[in-house]
mmCIF file of C-alpha atoms and ligand atoms in Angstrom:
data_model
loop_
_atom_site.group_PDB
_atom_site.id
_atom_site.type_symbol
_atom_site.label_atom_id
_atom_site.label_comp_id
_atom_site.label_asym_id
_atom_site.label_seq_id
_atom_site.Cartn_x
_atom_site.Cartn_y
_atom_site.Cartn_z
ATOM 1 C CA UNK J 1 108.151 112.573 82.693
ATOM 2 C CA UNK J 2 111.845 113.989 83.356
ATOM 3 C CA UNK J 3 112.315 115.902 86.850
ATOM 4 C CA UNK J 4 115.713 116.361 87.537
ATOM 5 C CA UNK J 5 115.074 119.086 90.252
ATOM 6 C CA UNK J 6 118.059 120.449 92.406
ATOM 7 C CA UNK J 7 116.010 121.057 95.045
ATOM 8 C CA UNK J 8 113.380 118.150 96.658
ATOM 9 C CA UNK J 9 109.974 118.664 95.760
ATOM 10 C CA UNK J 10 107.290 118.532 98.476
ATOM 11 C CA UNK J 11 103.650 117.373 97.678
ATOM 12 C CA UNK J 12 100.903 117.279 100.176
ATOM 13 C CA UNK J 13 97.217 115.681 100.319
ATOM 14 C CA UNK J 14 94.382 117.037 102.053
ATOM 15 C CA UNK J 15 90.845 116.417 102.287
ATOM 16 C CA UNK J 16 88.309 114.975 104.589
ATOM 17 C CA UNK J 17 88.166 111.074 106.172
ATOM 18 C CA UNK J 18 87.897 108.674 103.375
ATOM 19 C CA UNK J 19 88.237 111.030 100.322
ATOM 20 C CA UNK J 20 91.287 108.904 98.925
ATOM 21 C CA UNK J 21 94.006 110.742 100.428
ATOM 22 C CA UNK J 22 96.076 107.605 101.257
ATOM 23 C CA UNK J 23 95.123 105.577 98.094
ATOM 24 C CA UNK J 24 96.278 108.570 95.804
ATOM 25 C CA UNK J 25 99.179 109.341 97.790
ATOM 26 C CA UNK J 26 100.429 105.751 97.832
ATOM 27 C CA UNK J 27 99.573 105.936 93.733
ATOM 28 C CA UNK J 28 101.446 108.786 92.871
ATOM 29 C CA UNK J 29 104.475 107.700 95.210
ATOM 30 C CA UNK J 30 104.627 104.259 93.089
ATOM 31 C CA UNK J 31 104.507 105.956 90.018
ATOM 32 C CA UNK J 32 107.454 108.448 90.680
ATOM 33 C CA UNK J 33 109.343 105.316 92.222
ATOM 34 C CA UNK J 34 108.667 103.594 88.696
ATOM 35 C CA UNK J 35 109.794 106.771 87.191
ATOM 36 C CA UNK J 36 113.109 106.521 89.077
ATOM 37 C CA UNK J 37 112.800 108.981 91.804
ATOM 38 C CA UNK J 38 113.653 109.183 95.267
ATOM 39 C CA UNK J 39 110.728 109.327 97.243
ATOM 40 C CA UNK J 40 109.308 109.599 100.820
ATOM 41 C CA UNK J 41 105.911 108.792 101.342
ATOM 42 C CA UNK J 42 104.671 109.845 104.720
ATOM 43 C CA UNK J 43 101.832 110.950 106.967
ATOM 44 C CA UNK J 44 100.325 113.388 109.430
ATOM 45 C CA UNK J 45 99.946 112.692 112.373
ATOM 46 C CA UNK J 46 102.504 110.759 112.396
ATOM 47 C CA UNK J 47 106.014 109.682 110.245
ATOM 48 C CA UNK J 48 108.497 109.414 113.326
ATOM 49 C CA UNK J 49 108.595 106.810 116.047
ATOM 50 C CA UNK J 50 107.643 109.927 118.519
ATOM 51 C CA UNK J 51 104.650 111.552 116.059
ATOM 52 C CA UNK J 52 103.486 107.746 115.779
ATOM 53 C CA UNK J 53 102.992 108.003 119.692
ATOM 54 C CA UNK J 54 101.358 111.320 119.271
ATOM 55 C CA UNK J 55 98.835 109.660 116.632
ATOM 56 C CA UNK J 56 97.540 107.064 118.945
ATOM 57 C CA UNK J 57 96.935 109.960 121.523
ATOM 58 C CA UNK J 58 94.958 112.170 119.472
ATOM 59 C CA UNK J 59 93.064 109.463 117.131
ATOM 60 C CA UNK J 60 91.820 107.320 119.956
ATOM 61 C CA UNK J 61 89.071 107.604 122.807
ATOM 62 C CA UNK J 62 86.351 110.149 122.774
ATOM 63 C CA UNK J 63 85.691 113.202 120.954
ATOM 64 C CA UNK J 64 85.668 115.271 123.585
ATOM 65 C CA UNK J 65 88.842 113.461 124.974
ATOM 66 C CA UNK J 66 91.415 116.806 124.258
ATOM 67 C CA UNK J 67 90.569 120.357 124.159
ATOM 68 C CA UNK J 68 91.133 122.197 120.824
ATOM 69 C CA UNK J 69 94.275 123.972 121.987
ATOM 70 C CA UNK J 70 95.493 121.136 123.572
ATOM 71 C CA UNK J 71 95.059 119.024 120.813
ATOM 72 C CA UNK J 72 96.441 121.589 118.419
ATOM 73 C CA UNK J 73 99.738 121.724 120.292
ATOM 74 C CA UNK J 74 99.840 117.980 120.112
ATOM 75 C CA UNK J 75 99.510 118.274 116.222
ATOM 76 C CA UNK J 76 102.095 120.656 116.359
ATOM 77 C CA UNK J 77 104.277 118.763 118.297
ATOM 78 C CA UNK J 78 104.651 115.821 116.166
ATOM 79 C CA UNK J 79 104.659 118.100 113.333
ATOM 80 C CA UNK J 80 107.904 119.520 114.577
ATOM 81 C CA UNK J 81 109.346 115.904 114.775
ATOM 82 C CA UNK J 82 108.357 115.182 111.608
ATOM 83 C CA UNK J 83 109.711 118.029 109.603
ATOM 84 C CA UNK J 84 112.761 117.798 111.518
ATOM 85 C CA UNK J 85 113.435 114.161 111.122
ATOM 86 C CA UNK J 86 112.008 113.262 107.917
ATOM 87 C CA UNK J 87 110.563 115.869 105.739
ATOM 88 C CA UNK J 88 113.626 118.431 106.047
ATOM 89 C CA UNK J 89 116.273 116.062 105.690
ATOM 90 C CA UNK J 90 114.685 114.440 102.568
ATOM 91 C CA UNK J 91 113.975 117.758 100.825
ATOM 92 C CA UNK J 92 117.365 118.856 101.417
ATOM 93 C CA UNK J 93 118.809 115.585 99.849
ATOM 94 C CA UNK J 94 116.819 116.386 96.364
ATOM 95 C CA UNK J 95 114.069 113.888 97.177
ATOM 96 C CA UNK J 96 110.197 114.318 96.428
ATOM 97 C CA UNK J 97 108.680 113.912 99.762
ATOM 98 C CA UNK J 98 104.917 112.826 99.803
ATOM 99 C CA UNK J 99 102.843 113.728 103.182
ATOM 100 C CA UNK J 100 99.377 112.203 103.253
ATOM 101 C CA UNK J 101 98.065 115.389 105.275
ATOM 102 C CA UNK J 102 99.912 118.197 106.742
ATOM 103 C CA UNK J 103 99.596 121.695 108.250
ATOM 104 C CA UNK J 104 96.465 122.681 106.046
ATOM 105 C CA UNK J 105 95.099 120.013 108.286
ATOM 106 C CA UNK J 106 95.498 121.785 111.491
ATOM 107 C CA UNK J 107 94.596 125.275 110.030
ATOM 108 C CA UNK J 108 90.994 123.551 108.904
ATOM 109 C CA UNK J 109 90.096 121.266 112.177
ATOM 110 C CA UNK J 110 91.976 123.199 114.948
ATOM 111 C CA UNK J 111 91.751 126.507 113.526
ATOM 112 C CA UNK J 112 88.877 127.091 111.176
ATOM 113 C CA UNK J 113 86.574 124.584 112.590
ATOM 114 C CA UNK J 114 87.597 124.189 116.655
ATOM 115 C CA UNK J 115 88.529 128.023 116.790
ATOM 116 C CA UNK J 116 92.038 127.975 117.714
ATOM 117 C CA UNK J 117 93.498 131.642 116.218
ATOM 118 C CA UNK J 118 95.152 130.560 112.722
ATOM 119 C CA UNK J 119 97.831 133.051 113.513
ATOM 120 C CA UNK J 120 98.894 131.189 116.568
ATOM 121 C CA UNK J 121 99.185 127.805 114.247
ATOM 122 C CA UNK J 122 100.531 129.678 111.397
ATOM 123 C CA UNK J 123 103.559 131.477 114.009
ATOM 124 C CA UNK J 124 104.489 128.010 115.654
ATOM 125 C CA UNK J 125 104.616 126.422 112.032
ATOM 126 C CA UNK J 126 107.027 129.148 111.135
ATOM 127 C CA UNK J 127 109.421 128.063 113.647
ATOM 128 C CA UNK J 128 108.812 124.521 112.845
ATOM 129 C CA UNK J 129 109.944 125.037 109.052
ATOM 130 C CA UNK J 130 111.421 128.157 108.539
ATOM 131 C CA UNK J 131 108.367 129.122 106.686
ATOM 132 C CA UNK J 132 108.901 126.260 103.888
ATOM 133 C CA UNK J 133 105.401 125.366 102.541
ATOM 134 C CA UNK J 134 104.556 122.443 100.304
ATOM 135 C CA UNK J 135 105.263 123.091 96.461
ATOM 136 C CA UNK J 136 101.828 121.268 95.701
ATOM 137 C CA UNK J 137 98.627 120.214 97.611
ATOM 138 C CA UNK J 138 96.177 118.021 96.421
ATOM 139 C CA UNK J 139 92.744 118.927 97.718
ATOM 140 C CA UNK J 140 90.399 115.574 97.274
ATOM 141 C CA UNK J 141 86.711 116.752 97.391
ATOM 142 C CA UNK J 142 84.729 113.781 98.246
ATOM 143 C CA UNK J 143 80.836 114.128 99.723
ATOM 144 C CA UNK J 144 81.710 113.685 103.504
ATOM 145 C CA UNK J 145 78.561 111.189 104.045
ATOM 146 C CA UNK J 146 80.773 108.896 101.213
ATOM 147 C CA UNK J 147 83.882 109.256 102.800
ATOM 148 C CA UNK J 148 82.900 108.731 106.433
ATOM 149 C CA UNK J 149 81.040 105.532 105.195
ATOM 150 C CA UNK J 150 84.494 104.666 103.183
ATOM 151 C CA UNK J 151 86.487 105.228 106.307
ATOM 152 C CA UNK J 152 83.921 103.036 108.844
ATOM 153 C CA UNK J 153 83.972 99.973 106.219
ATOM 154 C CA UNK J 154 87.599 100.352 105.945
ATOM 155 C CA UNK J 155 88.232 100.207 109.758
ATOM 156 C CA UNK J 156 90.796 97.917 110.965
ATOM 157 C CA UNK J 157 91.780 100.203 113.947
ATOM 158 C CA UNK J 158 90.806 102.257 116.949
ATOM 159 C CA UNK J 159 91.100 105.456 115.436
ATOM 160 C CA UNK J 160 87.820 106.556 115.275
ATOM 161 C CA UNK J 161 87.928 109.784 117.552
ATOM 162 C CA UNK J 162 87.670 112.344 114.486
ATOM 163 C CA UNK J 163 84.868 110.181 113.065
ATOM 164 C CA UNK J 164 82.515 110.355 115.959
ATOM 165 C CA UNK J 165 82.415 113.914 115.132
ATOM 166 C CA UNK J 166 79.297 113.727 112.655
ATOM 167 C CA UNK J 167 78.755 114.406 109.131
ATOM 168 C CA UNK J 168 78.185 118.100 109.761
ATOM 169 C CA UNK J 169 81.435 118.700 111.690
ATOM 170 C CA UNK J 170 82.957 117.097 108.227
ATOM 171 C CA UNK J 171 80.887 118.920 105.910
ATOM 172 C CA UNK J 172 82.260 122.176 107.423
ATOM 173 C CA UNK J 173 85.820 120.772 107.275
ATOM 174 C CA UNK J 174 85.257 120.387 103.509
ATOM 175 C CA UNK J 175 83.766 123.791 102.969
ATOM 176 C CA UNK J 176 86.899 125.382 104.871
ATOM 177 C CA UNK J 177 89.128 123.501 102.844
ATOM 178 C CA UNK J 178 87.489 124.679 99.697
ATOM 179 C CA UNK J 179 88.130 128.482 100.792
ATOM 180 C CA UNK J 180 91.145 128.055 101.891
ATOM 181 C CA UNK J 181 92.041 126.128 98.336
ATOM 182 C CA UNK J 182 90.385 129.259 96.322
ATOM 183 C CA UNK J 183 92.799 131.522 98.425
ATOM 184 C CA UNK J 184 96.074 129.687 97.693
ATOM 185 C CA UNK J 185 97.457 129.084 94.389
ATOM 186 C CA UNK J 186 99.721 125.920 95.500
ATOM 187 C CA UNK J 187 96.083 123.532 95.564
ATOM 188 C CA UNK J 188 94.878 121.754 92.939
ATOM 189 C CA UNK J 189 91.142 120.670 93.641
ATOM 190 C CA UNK J 190 90.503 117.261 92.703
ATOM 191 C CA UNK J 191 86.902 115.590 92.156
ATOM 192 C CA UNK J 192 87.124 112.620 94.357
ATOM 193 C CA UNK J 193 83.904 111.157 93.617
ATOM 194 C CA UNK J 194 85.469 109.369 90.741
ATOM 195 C CA UNK J 195 87.203 106.142 89.709
ATOM 196 C CA UNK J 196 90.477 105.643 91.642
ATOM 197 C CA UNK J 197 92.377 105.711 88.387
ATOM 198 C CA UNK J 198 90.456 108.770 86.697
ATOM 199 C CA UNK J 199 91.630 110.428 89.923
ATOM 200 C CA UNK J 200 94.921 109.032 89.352
ATOM 201 C CA UNK J 201 95.472 110.424 85.949
ATOM 202 C CA UNK J 202 94.378 113.738 86.994
ATOM 203 C CA UNK J 203 96.958 113.918 89.750
ATOM 204 C CA UNK J 204 99.537 112.477 87.245
ATOM 205 C CA UNK J 205 98.665 115.236 84.488
ATOM 206 C CA UNK J 206 98.663 117.944 86.808
ATOM 207 C CA UNK J 207 101.925 116.831 88.547
ATOM 208 C CA UNK J 208 103.760 116.645 85.055
ATOM 209 C CA UNK J 209 102.711 119.958 84.290
ATOM 210 C CA UNK J 210 103.783 121.902 87.606
ATOM 211 C CA UNK J 211 106.987 119.952 87.864
ATOM 212 C CA UNK J 212 108.366 120.316 84.848
ATOM 213 C CA UNK J 213 108.726 124.153 85.302
ATOM 214 C CA UNK J 214 110.698 123.476 88.335
ATOM 215 C CA UNK J 215 113.534 121.405 86.582
HETATM 216 P P1 ADP D 1 91.790 108.683 103.277
HETATM 217 O O1 ADP D 1 93.413 108.705 103.106
HETATM 218 O O2 ADP D 1 91.402 109.850 102.526
HETATM 219 O O3 ADP D 1 90.864 108.264 104.457
HETATM 220 P P2 ADP D 1 92.062 106.129 101.630
HETATM 221 O O4 ADP D 1 92.482 106.611 100.248
HETATM 222 O O5 ADP D 1 92.244 105.631 102.834
HETATM 223 O O6 ADP D 1 91.041 107.574 102.333
HETATM 224 O O7 ADP D 1 90.423 105.806 101.183
HETATM 225 C C1 ADP D 1 89.154 104.986 102.016
HETATM 226 C C2 ADP D 1 88.799 103.881 101.598
HETATM 227 O O8 ADP D 1 88.087 104.335 100.114
HETATM 228 C C3 ADP D 1 89.363 102.868 101.152
HETATM 229 O O9 ADP D 1 88.748 101.365 101.420
HETATM 230 C C4 ADP D 1 89.964 103.082 99.395
HETATM 231 O O10 ADP D 1 90.124 101.635 98.863
HETATM 232 C C5 ADP D 1 88.559 103.565 99.278
HETATM 233 N N1 ADP D 1 88.699 104.385 97.646
HETATM 234 C C6 ADP D 1 89.318 105.482 97.888
HETATM 235 N N2 ADP D 1 89.308 105.894 96.773
HETATM 236 C C7 ADP D 1 88.314 105.476 96.271
HETATM 237 C C8 ADP D 1 87.288 105.996 94.876
HETATM 238 N N3 ADP D 1 87.588 106.819 94.190
HETATM 239 N N4 ADP D 1 86.214 105.063 94.993
HETATM 240 C C9 ADP D 1 85.967 104.313 95.699
HETATM 241 N N5 ADP D 1 86.883 103.888 96.876
HETATM 242 C C10 ADP D 1 87.612 104.641 96.888
HETATM 243 P P1 TYD D 2 94.263 110.672 108.722
HETATM 244 O O1 TYD D 2 94.640 109.491 109.530
HETATM 245 O O2 TYD D 2 94.601 110.711 107.598
HETATM 246 O O3 TYD D 2 92.568 110.053 108.618
HETATM 247 P P2 TYD D 2 91.735 109.492 107.432
HETATM 248 O O4 TYD D 2 92.354 108.690 106.936
HETATM 249 O O5 TYD D 2 90.243 108.993 108.103
HETATM 250 O O6 TYD D 2 91.216 111.065 106.558
HETATM 251 O O7 TYD D 2 93.781 111.657 109.773
HETATM 252 C C1 TYD D 2 93.413 111.612 111.144
HETATM 253 C C2 TYD D 2 92.831 112.790 111.841
HETATM 254 O O8 TYD D 2 93.330 113.619 112.220
HETATM 255 C C3 TYD D 2 91.779 113.526 110.854
HETATM 256 O O9 TYD D 2 90.328 113.568 111.112
HETATM 257 C C4 TYD D 2 91.994 114.682 110.806
HETATM 258 C C5 TYD D 2 92.848 114.922 111.818
HETATM 259 N N1 TYD D 2 93.977 116.144 111.837
HETATM 260 C C6 TYD D 2 94.116 117.293 112.436
HETATM 261 O O10 TYD D 2 92.782 117.254 113.227
HETATM 262 N N2 TYD D 2 94.903 117.905 112.369
HETATM 263 C C7 TYD D 2 96.086 117.824 112.013
HETATM 264 O O11 TYD D 2 97.201 118.773 111.673
HETATM 265 C C8 TYD D 2 96.000 116.602 111.269
HETATM 266 C C9 TYD D 2 97.294 116.198 110.542
HETATM 267 C C10 TYD D 2 95.199 115.940 110.947
#
């Protein structure tokens, strides 16, 4: 693949817990590095020292530890630090930035599912980023029951706050992600129920097709 973009490329992965985002974002990053690109692989919440501390606040403890608005403000605070210190400088330097979750997660979890006005979330987002949006977003669609089970099996930590919210909560998350993807051309919807390598092939094929155009 030949991709020599004058500006950086910003890719995000979205989807439910255990859908395969971390696996696929890592595989895409590895592949692009092998192809000679300068890649920054990062994640939300997190990606900077300060944002990782906020991650610990939002992902540990009981499900009702934070109200929806407080939780939204914490995610936005983490995003602001992440944007300012990691994502924006990397895009400006012409790198490929791959983020495992980003603002669409706030729109779905805090906005559509927990009721924080999405206008407010987008207003703050625009102040943070100046309105820059990802060039491509891979929505990995995996049955929430399977995804939750994968996450639980995979558990080596105490980040269980969202897993405690139950399968109905996660079905609502997935349905809202699918609606958002339909309204927005930047999404590619990927069937996450298949093998890791077939999912990876789909993503690589899509990536090749999309980014040849912006060279
Ligand atoms: P997410 O980042 O969406 O929570 P991960 O990529 O961390 O998901 O995957 C969760 C678990 O499921 C990991 O143990 C991973 O190895 C496994 N996994 C990921 N993709 C698949 C797949 N397509 N089929 C089976 N297991 C998978
Ligand atoms: P993550 O570590 O990606 O979880 P997983 O790998 O299990 O999918 O994300 C942690 C949780 O944070 C996840 O349940 C979704 C939630 N989240 C929000 O609610 N809002 C946000 O803005 C972000 C970035 C994540």
